[in-house]
Amino acid sequence: MTRPLRAPALLLLLALLASACGSIVELELPELDAVPRDPPEQSIVYDADGNQLAVLRREFRERIDIEELPQHLIDAVVAAEDQRFWIHGGVDARAIVRAAAANLAAGGVEQGGSTISQQLVKMLYMPNDPRTPSTKVREALLARQIEDERSKEDILGEYLNTVYFGNGAYGIEAAAETYFRKAATDLDLAESALLTAIIRAPESLNPTREPDGARLRRDLVLDAMVELGSIDAEAAEAAKAASVDVAPRPPSPPTSEPHWVDFVIRTLLDDPTFGDDEAERAQRVFGGGLRIHTTLRPQLQALARDAVATHLPDASDPEVGLVHVDPGTGHILAAVGGRDYDRQQFDLATQARRQPGSAFKTFVLAAAVTSGYGPGHLIDGGPATFDTVNGPWKVRNYLGSRPGLVTLEEATWASVNGAFARLILELGTGRVAALARAMGVQSPINEDAPIALGGVDPGVSPLDMAAAYATLANGGERVPATPIDRIEDADGAVVHRPDDRGRRVLDPSAAFVTTKILQGVVENGTGVRARIPGWEVAGKTGTTQSYADAWFVGYTPTLAASVWVGRPEGRVPMHDIRGVRNVTGGSFPARIWRSYATAALVDEQPVDFSLPEEYYEIVELDPETGLRAAPWCAGEPTAVPRAIVPRETCPSPTAVPTRTATPVLVCPETPSPDEEPVALCEERTRTPAPAQTTEPSPDGTAEPDPQPGDPPEEQPTDDERPPPPPPSPSPTGGEVRPTPGGGGATE
């Protein structure tokens, strides 16, 4: 049985075929001038209601003859894109072999083997053709033909007048004007190397947004020019010393939602199904005549902006990033990327990466529940210094509190650092990071212990957090978040639809138990300001050191949204903002979330979180400890979510007494097969955690003593503090008392 050819090997075979047999097969091709050029057609972006948001088109400037261009620009593009341009015949088998080896070693596409002539053929004659073996053969043969019919100088000149340089600029003259406000004839060596460096990835290496990446790639081009003998080392070093000083980004296509349109463009340019590289994808996006139908719902977008403006209306206020994801479809329904696009083009909803503070503890919690830790699992919450692979890790709690043993749910409600530090060391940092990725965090996650307290470097975006929490709202099934509903061609035929199939990343019972614990954060803990009357809300607050970032990420069964508040320019402390002394996740983020979610859900009937009965197990539990019954402790049949079914039996009478805590979310009665799924199970009696030892100051707040990456939440004012929850009967006839601290719990 023969093995199928891998893609790089197939490309090599095609290149060799084109090189060896091109003159024979060329006879079957029309004259190059007779090959129709696909005229560029503008693409249109729509919102979910079919309203036009933007028109995407190519922007050209006056063409320029290659004779007018500086020699160092010509040398730079050859060094960057096709170092054997002057000697090959249109297809460079050696380059394809080199690219194939690099791609095989990397396990993916890292390098391309297309020559400048092949790239020109794709841009002029085949911009919208699918990448199939037959089109690659045709591309190679047309490249051979174009080399036979035109001079190298003509080919290179046509290429430089056509290729995409990002920011809507096609052609070197447009690029020179866009980035340097000058003519291409006046580009110096450093500028020429920079522009040719970004051809391969014109958006991800865009110097207006990614100056460091663009500088690195520019320096590699300069090194290649030295190797080719185009310049000497001294000239290269002088050019490397030049700063990446480009003009401000030109205005986005006219639209009422510029941050959203930019996000949609970035999404498509990053999608490998749209082409082999960014330049090829840009051809389709800006000239393919696409009808791009997005998921943005204008009514919800207006509500999101209103929620932000209600609480932080002024330009001097901290900025807000807000993202709403539909848990069942992954559709991004609303996204606020900033207050003023002209002032802040960087998208705070989808691009900004900031440390999440305690909002990241949710992933530690979910990993713990998946490992069988129930809500009543006891953990030492005290401060300590831990030995880690990166050295000693000193962990403190807010106000230096020493809570001693706390249950998992108490640790979550009050955001006890010591407890979560011990949890991640027990569970493993790699496991927690992997779960966060699986749930939907796309930003890189360092596998270090401090991530338990939000020490993610460089950080996560509001989109990351909304998408990951949406997985919990969807019962542990992740549907990838997307701004795209479908894409049609100019004739209305659907040419692309995102994969909306869900993938199970958490057992439903683990997701349910995690959710019920996070409900307590909103009902009894640091997130009380996010409560919505009539709705079950789960979520987590987060605040970083010096009050530089504040988060609330929350969800109902039908909505998942994240809110970040901070300063885009960096880690600027947020003090004395509109009467709030220290901005925390429980202040403005929770309030904005509540305002938005309340309005977004106004026409929906409240839905409770539920778990189908097949995810419960019936076990004999000791009502005093929540552990399995034994001969010395009577038990009763209890339905327990299978993720937290206890393995241990109750301690024998001769065992040394210890503080005990029972799991919550257990059902004292066996569900009937005909009953609806259990929505809320009864809480069991447990011993409360010791109260914190440090008293708040007279005004109801306290001076911060935050753990790096995770300072506390402010206590709510008296009118915002919820009343204590009513007692619920325990199976033994007692009452369940609320955890000390209630709404005043701090993080």
XYZ file of C-alpha atoms in Angstrom:
747
model
C 0.000 0.000 0.000
C 1.476 3.342 -1.031
C 1.493 6.288 1.354
C -0.103 9.564 0.220
C 2.283 12.383 -0.553
C 2.620 15.024 2.129
C 1.878 18.584 1.049
C 5.545 19.723 0.926
C 6.530 16.657 -1.082
C 3.651 17.285 -3.455
C 4.746 20.872 -3.922
C 8.237 19.684 -4.712
C 6.891 17.230 -7.258
C 4.807 19.956 -8.877
C 7.772 22.282 -9.030
C 9.987 19.666 -10.619
C 7.227 18.818 -13.093
C 6.807 22.453 -13.998
C 10.544 22.984 -14.362
C 11.239 19.855 -16.395
C 8.089 19.705 -18.514
C 6.960 23.304 -18.602
C 7.764 23.827 -22.268
C 5.576 20.838 -23.210
C 2.584 21.698 -21.038
C 2.812 25.395 -21.866
C 1.518 24.557 -25.346
C -1.855 23.821 -23.763
C -2.036 27.196 -22.023
C -3.329 30.348 -23.703
C -1.069 33.293 -24.328
C -0.515 35.122 -21.076
C -2.222 38.258 -22.364
C -5.278 36.116 -23.155
C -5.556 34.827 -19.590
C -8.307 36.927 -18.013
C -7.289 38.928 -14.994
C -9.759 38.716 -12.152
C -10.779 42.339 -11.642
C -10.779 43.338 -7.984
C -14.253 43.541 -6.491
C -14.974 45.304 -3.249
C -16.091 43.226 -0.281
C -18.894 44.296 2.051
C -19.215 43.705 5.801
C -22.684 43.355 7.358
C -23.982 43.072 10.900
C -26.309 40.275 12.029
C -29.381 42.202 10.858
C -28.015 42.674 7.347
C -27.049 46.321 7.799
C -23.939 47.341 5.864
C -21.045 48.177 8.175
C -18.155 48.753 5.777
C -16.899 48.419 2.225
C -13.447 46.874 1.867
C -11.527 47.749 -1.266
C -7.980 47.944 -2.505
C -6.269 51.310 -2.390
C -3.733 51.971 -5.124
C -1.553 54.976 -5.775
C 0.062 56.070 -8.995
C 2.173 53.338 -10.520
C 5.902 53.818 -10.556
C 8.528 52.521 -12.972
C 11.147 50.248 -11.519
C 13.867 52.479 -12.975
C 12.779 55.211 -10.562
C 13.115 53.053 -7.469
C 16.304 53.082 -5.382
C 18.536 50.056 -5.864
C 18.491 49.212 -2.156
C 14.691 48.815 -2.356
C 15.001 46.370 -5.256
C 17.726 44.467 -3.422
C 15.633 44.390 -0.247
C 12.560 42.835 -1.873
C 14.715 40.164 -3.524
C 16.410 39.386 -0.199
C 13.067 39.228 1.590
C 10.946 37.290 -0.896
C 13.005 35.473 -3.533
C 16.773 35.383 -3.146
C 17.297 33.426 -6.390
C 14.972 35.666 -8.387
C 17.599 36.754 -10.910
C 18.677 33.191 -11.799
C 15.624 30.889 -11.647
C 13.096 30.451 -14.420
C 9.925 31.239 -12.505
C 9.858 28.216 -10.187
C 12.637 27.654 -7.668
C 12.859 23.956 -6.811
C 15.658 24.645 -4.333
C 13.487 27.100 -2.386
C 10.631 24.598 -2.310
C 12.933 21.905 -0.928
C 14.160 24.305 1.750
C 10.600 25.333 2.656
C 9.446 21.709 2.707
C 12.214 20.771 5.133
C 11.415 23.709 7.405
C 7.695 22.935 7.357
C 8.240 19.263 8.123
C 10.517 20.155 11.020
C 7.980 22.646 12.376
C 4.997 20.367 11.884
C 3.167 23.067 9.941
C 3.545 25.762 7.339
C 6.442 27.972 8.411
C 7.958 28.900 5.054
C 6.673 29.223 1.527
C 8.451 28.286 -1.665
C 6.654 30.608 -4.074
C 8.836 32.850 -6.192
C 8.075 36.481 -6.950
C 6.820 35.347 -10.359
C 4.457 32.813 -8.779
C 3.189 35.406 -6.309
C 2.531 37.806 -9.184
C 0.560 35.154 -11.072
C -1.588 34.556 -7.986
C -2.230 38.264 -7.523
C -3.052 39.016 -11.162
C -4.693 35.902 -12.533
C -5.707 33.599 -9.679
C -6.525 35.700 -6.582
C -9.663 33.776 -5.655
C -8.728 30.310 -6.864
C -8.721 27.598 -4.179
C -5.344 26.213 -3.187
C -5.489 22.793 -4.850
C -2.766 20.711 -6.529
C -4.140 21.584 -9.959
C -4.080 25.318 -9.284
C -0.526 25.033 -7.935
C 0.521 23.349 -11.197
C -1.220 26.039 -13.232
C 0.393 28.726 -11.103
C 3.843 27.220 -11.646
C 3.333 26.919 -15.404
C 2.044 30.463 -15.742
C 5.055 31.645 -13.740
C 7.325 29.900 -16.258
C 5.394 31.483 -19.089
C 5.524 34.976 -17.609
C 9.293 34.599 -17.202
C 9.598 33.682 -20.884
C 7.519 36.618 -22.067
C 8.722 39.391 -19.779
C 12.002 40.661 -18.453
C 12.965 40.209 -14.837
C 12.753 43.974 -14.352
C 9.192 44.082 -15.715
C 8.133 41.242 -13.438
C 9.661 42.846 -10.371
C 8.192 46.250 -11.209
C 4.710 44.769 -11.673
C 5.096 42.912 -8.383
C 6.086 46.026 -6.432
C 3.150 47.954 -7.914
C 0.663 45.216 -6.973
C 1.667 43.524 -3.712
C -0.157 44.275 -0.456
C 1.681 46.090 2.351
C -1.065 46.214 4.980
C -3.329 49.056 6.113
C -5.133 48.884 2.764
C -2.001 49.907 0.836
C -1.377 48.064 -2.440
C 1.843 48.842 -4.265
C 5.097 50.365 -3.087
C 4.025 53.942 -3.777
C 0.918 53.532 -1.612
C 2.997 51.859 1.110
C 5.599 54.640 1.148
C 2.847 57.242 1.468
C 0.922 55.255 4.098
C 3.822 54.506 6.425
C 6.347 57.290 5.783
C 4.389 60.068 4.053
C 6.891 60.163 1.211
C 7.364 58.906 -2.332
C 8.850 55.480 -2.937
C 11.781 57.110 -4.729
C 12.799 58.733 -1.426
C 12.851 55.603 0.738
C 16.135 55.015 2.552
C 17.690 51.618 3.271
C 16.023 51.089 6.662
C 12.613 52.091 5.313
C 13.007 49.888 2.248
C 13.969 46.889 4.377
C 11.008 47.504 6.691
C 8.444 47.668 3.885
C 9.728 44.587 2.103
C 9.928 42.751 5.435
C 6.178 43.006 6.039
C 5.094 41.648 2.634
C 4.986 38.114 4.019
C 2.647 39.054 6.886
C 1.337 42.571 6.246
C -1.074 42.643 9.189
C 0.648 40.622 11.913
C 3.887 42.511 11.146
C 2.118 45.835 10.667
C 4.606 48.389 12.050
C 1.857 50.689 13.309
C 0.614 47.952 15.655
C 3.533 45.536 15.956
C 6.689 47.660 15.778
C 8.830 45.106 17.602
C 7.898 42.260 15.262
C 8.367 44.481 12.219
C 11.786 45.611 13.469
C 12.928 42.034 14.016
C 11.853 41.014 10.518
C 13.480 44.158 9.041
C 16.788 43.265 10.643
C 16.586 39.749 9.190
C 16.112 41.264 5.733
C 19.160 43.471 6.272
C 21.205 40.423 7.295
C 20.060 38.623 4.149
C 21.125 41.605 2.046
C 24.595 41.364 3.583
C 24.773 37.642 2.787
C 23.781 38.332 -0.820
C 26.404 41.062 -1.119
C 23.854 43.812 -1.738
C 25.126 45.918 1.166
C 28.010 45.699 3.592
C 27.753 44.939 7.294
C 28.387 48.553 8.261
C 25.410 49.780 6.228
C 23.233 47.049 7.719
C 24.142 47.998 11.278
C 23.432 51.649 10.582
C 20.008 50.747 9.197
C 19.278 48.506 12.185
C 19.904 51.452 14.484
C 17.024 53.354 12.879
C 13.805 53.371 14.873
C 10.567 52.043 13.438
C 9.059 55.500 13.147
C 5.968 55.223 10.981
C 3.078 57.596 10.419
C -0.139 57.101 12.386
C -2.476 54.509 11.021
C -4.830 55.877 8.347
C -8.558 55.947 9.077
C -10.421 52.658 9.009
C -13.006 52.143 6.267
C -15.940 54.475 7.059
C -18.159 52.600 9.487
C -20.160 53.032 12.646
C -18.228 50.148 14.226
C -14.547 50.598 13.302
C -13.152 48.395 16.087
C -15.475 45.596 15.013
C -14.622 45.912 11.310
C -10.904 45.848 12.136
C -11.475 42.720 14.233
C -13.326 41.013 11.380
C -10.508 41.859 8.951
C -7.877 40.508 11.362
C -9.894 37.338 11.842
C -10.051 36.654 8.104
C -6.400 37.513 7.505
C -5.458 35.002 10.223
C -7.651 32.245 8.746
C -5.576 29.716 6.749
C -8.666 28.621 4.818
C -8.527 31.973 3.027
C -5.064 31.469 1.566
C -1.544 30.247 2.130
C -0.343 33.524 3.643
C -1.582 36.920 4.743
C -0.903 38.552 1.398
C -3.008 35.972 -0.416
C -5.803 36.285 2.142
C -5.759 40.053 1.773
C -6.342 39.613 -1.945
C -9.596 37.822 -1.190
C -10.708 40.065 1.657
C -10.130 43.371 -0.131
C -10.670 42.315 -3.734
C -12.655 39.091 -3.755
C -16.159 40.527 -3.886
C -17.098 38.841 -0.615
C -20.262 39.455 1.379
C -19.121 39.079 4.976
C -22.052 38.524 7.344
C -20.958 39.004 10.939
C -22.535 38.115 14.276
C -22.746 41.651 15.687
C -26.280 42.440 16.840
C -26.796 46.191 16.605
C -29.360 46.332 19.419
C -27.022 44.541 21.825
C -24.079 46.641 20.694
C -26.043 49.783 21.509
C -26.917 48.381 24.940
C -23.256 47.582 25.586
C -22.204 51.122 24.735
C -24.994 52.507 26.902
C -23.864 50.383 29.856
C -20.323 51.716 29.558
C -21.480 55.306 29.119
C -23.798 55.067 32.117
C -20.984 54.260 34.528
C -17.839 55.706 32.906
C -18.988 58.359 30.427
C -16.057 60.770 30.239
C -12.880 60.659 28.182
C -10.910 61.081 31.414
C -12.443 57.939 32.908
C -10.729 54.550 32.615
C -11.427 52.687 29.382
C -13.636 49.616 29.106
C -13.431 46.448 27.051
C -16.638 44.412 26.895
C -17.402 41.192 25.012
C -20.648 39.188 24.872
C -20.507 35.600 23.577
C -23.504 33.351 22.959
C -22.612 30.122 24.832
C -24.507 27.837 22.455
C -23.280 29.200 19.113
C -19.993 30.930 19.928
C -21.273 34.038 18.155
C -19.795 37.273 19.452
C -22.935 39.384 19.761
C -21.453 42.615 21.125
C -17.953 43.998 21.589
C -16.913 47.401 22.889
C -13.262 47.962 22.043
C -12.931 51.491 23.306
C -14.742 54.762 23.819
C -13.281 56.679 20.838
C -11.718 54.967 17.813
C -9.984 58.127 16.609
C -8.228 58.412 19.966
C -7.683 54.704 20.654
C -7.572 52.412 17.620
C -6.202 49.483 19.593
C -9.125 47.140 20.280
C -9.467 46.697 24.031
C -12.045 43.937 23.618
C -10.135 41.566 21.343
C -6.499 42.725 21.180
C -5.648 43.974 24.655
C -3.916 41.466 26.914
C -3.982 42.328 30.579
C -3.523 40.263 33.706
C -6.879 38.875 34.869
C -6.318 38.862 38.612
C -8.593 36.488 40.486
C -10.835 36.001 37.450
C -8.300 33.330 36.455
C -9.035 31.373 39.634
C -12.058 29.950 37.840
C -9.763 27.670 35.832
C -8.098 26.416 39.018
C -11.555 25.838 40.469
C -12.737 23.915 37.393
C -9.594 21.766 37.434
C -10.129 21.027 41.124
C -13.761 20.015 40.623
C -12.742 17.840 37.677
C -10.322 16.124 40.069
C -13.156 15.352 42.476
C -12.856 18.280 44.873
C -16.355 19.128 46.078
C -17.566 22.532 47.292
C -16.939 21.424 50.877
C -13.373 20.243 50.255
C -11.157 21.710 52.978
C -8.061 23.712 52.070
C -5.593 25.634 54.164
C -6.118 29.265 53.175
C -3.318 30.768 55.214
C -0.372 32.748 53.823
C 2.843 30.904 53.114
C 5.988 30.800 51.015
C 6.064 27.920 48.538
C 9.024 26.360 46.790
C 8.440 26.318 43.024
C 10.583 25.575 39.990
C 11.053 29.334 39.600
C 12.075 29.867 43.208
C 10.240 30.847 46.395
C 6.684 32.103 45.902
C 5.341 34.245 48.733
C 1.559 34.307 48.913
C -0.438 36.607 51.157
C -4.127 37.146 51.670
C -5.921 40.444 51.676
C -5.130 42.505 54.766
C -2.781 39.758 55.905
C -5.710 37.591 56.963
C -5.103 34.049 58.169
C -8.370 32.213 57.570
C -7.055 28.739 58.336
C -9.076 25.899 56.869
C -11.713 26.990 54.371
C -13.968 25.074 52.042
C -13.482 25.277 48.301
C -16.614 27.364 47.903
C -15.634 29.714 50.743
C -12.197 30.151 49.203
C -13.830 31.054 45.902
C -16.442 33.406 47.337
C -13.850 35.308 49.378
C -11.060 34.804 46.797
C -8.580 33.404 49.321
C -5.129 33.494 47.733
C -3.541 30.960 50.049
C -6.124 28.327 49.197
C -5.766 28.752 45.433
C -1.983 28.735 45.657
C -2.127 25.344 47.364
C -4.692 24.082 44.872
C -2.606 24.806 41.788
C 0.445 23.195 43.362
C -1.631 20.087 44.104
C -3.233 19.977 40.668
C -0.231 21.022 38.566
C 0.237 24.275 36.673
C 0.279 22.510 33.316
C -3.107 20.975 33.970
C -4.684 24.310 34.865
C -3.140 26.072 31.869
C -4.262 23.286 29.533
C -7.818 23.495 30.834
C -7.896 27.274 30.357
C -6.775 26.812 26.754
C -9.318 24.071 26.168
C -12.089 26.265 27.547
C -11.298 29.064 25.114
C -8.326 31.199 26.186
C -6.365 31.824 22.980
C -3.646 34.062 24.419
C -0.426 32.307 25.500
C -0.472 31.040 29.087
C 2.737 30.612 31.054
C 2.729 27.433 33.114
C 3.877 28.981 36.375
C 2.225 28.712 39.774
C 1.321 32.447 40.022
C -1.234 32.030 37.225
C -3.521 30.748 39.990
C -3.741 34.346 41.212
C -3.856 35.888 37.741
C -0.126 36.141 37.024
C -0.552 35.431 33.302
C 2.164 36.995 31.166
C 1.465 39.093 29.162
C -2.208 38.595 29.907
C -5.572 37.675 28.438
C -8.173 39.596 26.467
C -11.824 40.185 27.354
C -12.633 37.942 24.390
C -10.512 35.154 25.914
C -12.356 35.351 29.196
C -15.856 35.648 27.760
C -15.226 32.683 25.463
C -13.840 30.518 28.285
C -16.646 31.302 30.731
C -19.133 30.621 27.910
C -17.895 27.032 28.017
C -19.124 26.776 31.607
C -22.425 28.385 30.661
C -22.756 25.749 27.934
C -22.323 22.882 30.382
C -18.651 22.225 29.638
C -18.974 22.148 25.854
C -16.861 24.694 24.030
C -18.093 26.281 20.812
C -15.279 28.457 19.362
C -16.034 32.167 19.600
C -16.329 33.842 16.204
C -17.393 37.181 14.703
C -18.342 35.487 11.401
C -21.751 34.011 10.679
C -21.146 33.211 7.003
C -19.371 34.557 3.935
C -20.911 34.631 0.482
C -19.441 35.384 -2.915
C -20.806 38.133 -5.133
C -23.508 35.772 -6.418
C -24.786 34.914 -2.941
C -23.305 31.420 -2.713
C -21.955 30.579 0.745
C -18.196 30.082 0.449
C -17.332 29.937 4.138
C -19.110 29.183 7.388
C -17.216 28.801 10.688
C -17.226 25.423 12.363
C -19.821 25.735 15.104
C -19.570 22.186 16.373
C -19.116 22.006 20.105
C -16.304 20.069 21.738
C -16.666 18.584 25.199
C -13.855 19.912 27.415
C -15.462 19.476 30.847
C -17.722 16.780 32.209
C -21.216 18.318 32.511
C -21.311 17.585 36.221
C -17.946 19.296 36.755
C -19.129 22.338 34.811
C -22.341 22.391 36.858
C -20.592 22.199 40.227
C -18.109 24.885 39.154
C -21.014 27.076 38.109
C -22.892 26.600 41.382
C -19.798 27.630 43.337
C -19.372 30.692 41.118
C -23.015 31.533 41.748
C -22.001 32.026 45.353
C -19.508 34.704 44.283
C -22.438 36.755 42.995
C -24.865 35.859 45.770
C -22.532 35.985 48.769
C -19.074 37.068 47.687
C -17.099 39.689 45.822
C -19.459 39.890 42.843
C -22.665 40.978 44.584
C -23.013 44.056 42.381
C -23.601 41.790 39.373
C -26.803 40.259 40.745
C -29.818 40.338 38.393
C -33.213 39.857 40.059
C -34.858 36.655 38.912
C -31.786 35.283 37.146
C -29.149 32.836 38.286
C -25.792 34.500 37.662
C -22.352 32.955 38.096
C -19.090 34.817 37.774
C -15.792 35.954 39.202
C -14.168 39.256 39.960
C -10.525 40.081 39.361
C -8.261 42.955 40.355
C -4.538 43.300 39.738
C -1.789 44.886 41.773
C -2.149 48.608 42.466
C -5.684 48.495 41.083
C -4.384 48.728 37.515
C -6.863 46.245 36.021
C -10.351 45.356 37.174
C -12.504 42.546 35.778
C -15.858 40.941 36.104
C -16.616 37.886 33.996
C -20.058 36.419 34.422
C -22.693 34.305 32.790
C -26.235 33.031 32.830
C -27.341 29.898 30.959
C -27.866 32.028 27.820
C -25.264 34.803 28.061
C -21.545 35.051 28.800
C -19.837 38.424 29.013
C -16.618 39.906 30.306
C -15.862 43.469 31.340
C -12.364 44.878 31.776
C -11.703 48.355 33.158
C -8.285 49.987 33.037
C -5.954 52.415 31.304
C -4.769 51.398 27.803
C -1.421 53.121 28.266
C -0.271 50.676 30.914
C -0.532 49.696 34.546
C -1.946 52.934 35.918
C -3.550 52.719 39.380
C -7.252 53.557 39.411
C -8.025 55.574 42.527
C -10.796 58.032 43.327
C -12.863 57.408 40.217
C -16.396 58.799 40.505
C -16.529 58.310 44.249
C -14.875 54.890 44.243
C -11.628 55.034 46.176
C -10.094 51.901 44.641
C -11.483 50.483 41.402
C -11.866 46.724 41.725
C -13.602 43.982 39.815
C -16.531 44.199 42.194
C -17.060 47.894 41.490
C -17.331 49.315 37.959
C -16.840 46.030 36.051
C -19.613 44.273 37.995
C -21.903 47.277 37.696
C -21.341 47.607 33.941
C -21.870 43.857 33.526
C -25.143 44.012 35.463
C -26.402 47.008 33.483
C -25.623 45.356 30.177
C -26.839 41.856 31.037
C -30.069 43.136 32.581
C -30.893 45.059 29.402
C -29.785 42.241 27.101
C -31.981 39.709 28.915
C -35.031 41.915 29.361
C -37.117 40.022 26.793
C -36.044 36.552 27.959
C -37.626 34.338 30.571
C -35.197 33.504 33.391
C -33.498 30.136 33.007
C -31.797 28.259 35.834
C -28.564 26.333 35.597
C -29.400 22.638 35.497
C -27.781 19.234 35.253
C -29.554 16.286 33.598
C -30.237 13.470 36.040
C -27.993 11.015 34.201
C -25.016 12.973 35.539
C -25.905 12.206 39.161
C -24.925 9.141 41.151
C -26.909 7.778 44.086
C -24.619 7.148 47.054
C -25.053 6.621 50.790
C -23.742 9.800 52.454
C -23.131 10.595 56.096
C -25.134 13.834 56.593
C -22.638 15.202 59.116
C -19.481 14.933 57.024
C -20.719 14.529 53.480
C -18.506 11.450 53.131
C -19.590 7.931 52.280
C -21.493 6.160 55.016
C -19.870 3.372 57.026
C -21.059 0.907 59.688
C -20.341 3.492 62.388
C -22.184 6.356 60.636
C -25.621 5.951 59.155
C -26.204 7.304 55.688
C -29.039 8.131 53.380
C -29.342 7.744 49.601
C -28.288 10.995 48.000
C -27.984 12.122 44.399
C -24.556 13.705 43.928
C -23.103 15.207 40.743
C -20.766 12.494 39.540
C -17.731 14.782 39.373
C -17.672 15.155 43.159
C -18.854 11.782 44.427
C -16.728 11.308 47.579
C -14.330 8.382 47.709
C -13.636 8.436 51.454
C -15.887 7.106 54.192
C -16.765 9.020 57.323
C -14.082 8.810 60.055
C -14.390 6.081 62.644
C -15.300 7.028 66.237
C -11.687 6.381 67.280
C -10.270 8.810 64.733
C -8.877 12.139 65.927
C -11.640 14.750 65.470
C -10.963 17.355 62.808
C -12.932 20.210 61.372
C -15.222 18.723 58.777
C -17.023 20.158 55.816
C -19.565 18.507 53.609
C -20.088 18.864 49.888
C -22.893 21.134 48.814
C -25.049 20.777 45.716
C -26.307 17.352 46.728
C -29.915 16.244 46.361
C -31.477 14.418 49.338
C -34.079 12.748 47.155
C -33.465 10.472 44.228
C -34.608 12.163 40.998
C -37.442 10.394 39.281
C -36.860 9.436 35.641
C -39.927 11.524 34.774
C -38.750 14.645 36.576
C -37.116 17.634 34.964
C -33.317 17.953 35.373
C -32.373 19.126 38.834
C -31.750 22.871 38.770
C -30.611 23.678 42.295
C -29.687 21.105 44.875
C -29.825 21.543 48.594
C -26.879 22.890 50.557
C -25.569 20.768 53.401
C -24.617 21.857 56.888
C -20.947 22.650 57.205
C -18.636 24.369 59.656
C -17.985 27.970 58.568
C -14.503 29.317 58.009
C -12.963 31.505 60.692
C -13.553 35.186 60.090
C -10.714 37.394 58.887
C -8.676 38.906 61.671
C -8.228 42.389 60.239
C -11.094 44.808 60.702
C -12.128 47.215 57.948
C -11.681 50.918 58.425
C -14.653 52.962 59.651
C -15.745 53.990 56.165
C -16.381 50.384 55.207
C -13.253 49.874 53.136
C -9.724 48.903 54.029
C -6.279 49.892 52.915
C -4.966 47.381 50.365
C -2.197 44.962 50.999
C -2.538 43.165 47.670
C -0.780 40.064 46.485
C 1.015 40.896 43.224
C -1.389 40.163 40.434
C -4.379 39.890 42.763
C -5.462 42.677 45.101
C -8.776 42.717 46.850
C -12.267 43.701 45.950
C -13.774 46.674 47.740
C -16.588 45.997 50.123
C -19.985 47.130 48.857
C -21.726 50.027 50.496
C -24.601 49.330 52.836
C -27.224 49.891 50.156
C -25.467 47.472 47.803
C -24.776 44.720 50.309
C -27.352 41.950 49.801
C -29.388 40.645 52.717
C -28.180 37.351 54.152
C -29.616 34.391 52.271
C -32.530 32.691 54.020
C -31.645 29.554 55.960
C -32.353 26.277 54.253
C -33.139 23.078 56.107
C -30.464 20.447 56.382
C -31.261 16.738 56.329
C -30.541 16.650 60.042
C -33.088 19.333 60.868
C -30.629 22.165 61.481
C -30.162 25.356 59.536
C -27.544 26.363 57.022
C -26.065 29.655 58.160
C -24.535 32.025 55.597
C -20.782 32.158 55.426
C -19.353 34.991 57.567
C -18.578 38.028 55.479
C -21.481 37.669 53.070
C -21.447 40.460 50.557
C -18.496 42.073 52.292
C -16.098 39.330 51.374
C -12.878 40.693 49.978
C -10.472 39.528 47.338
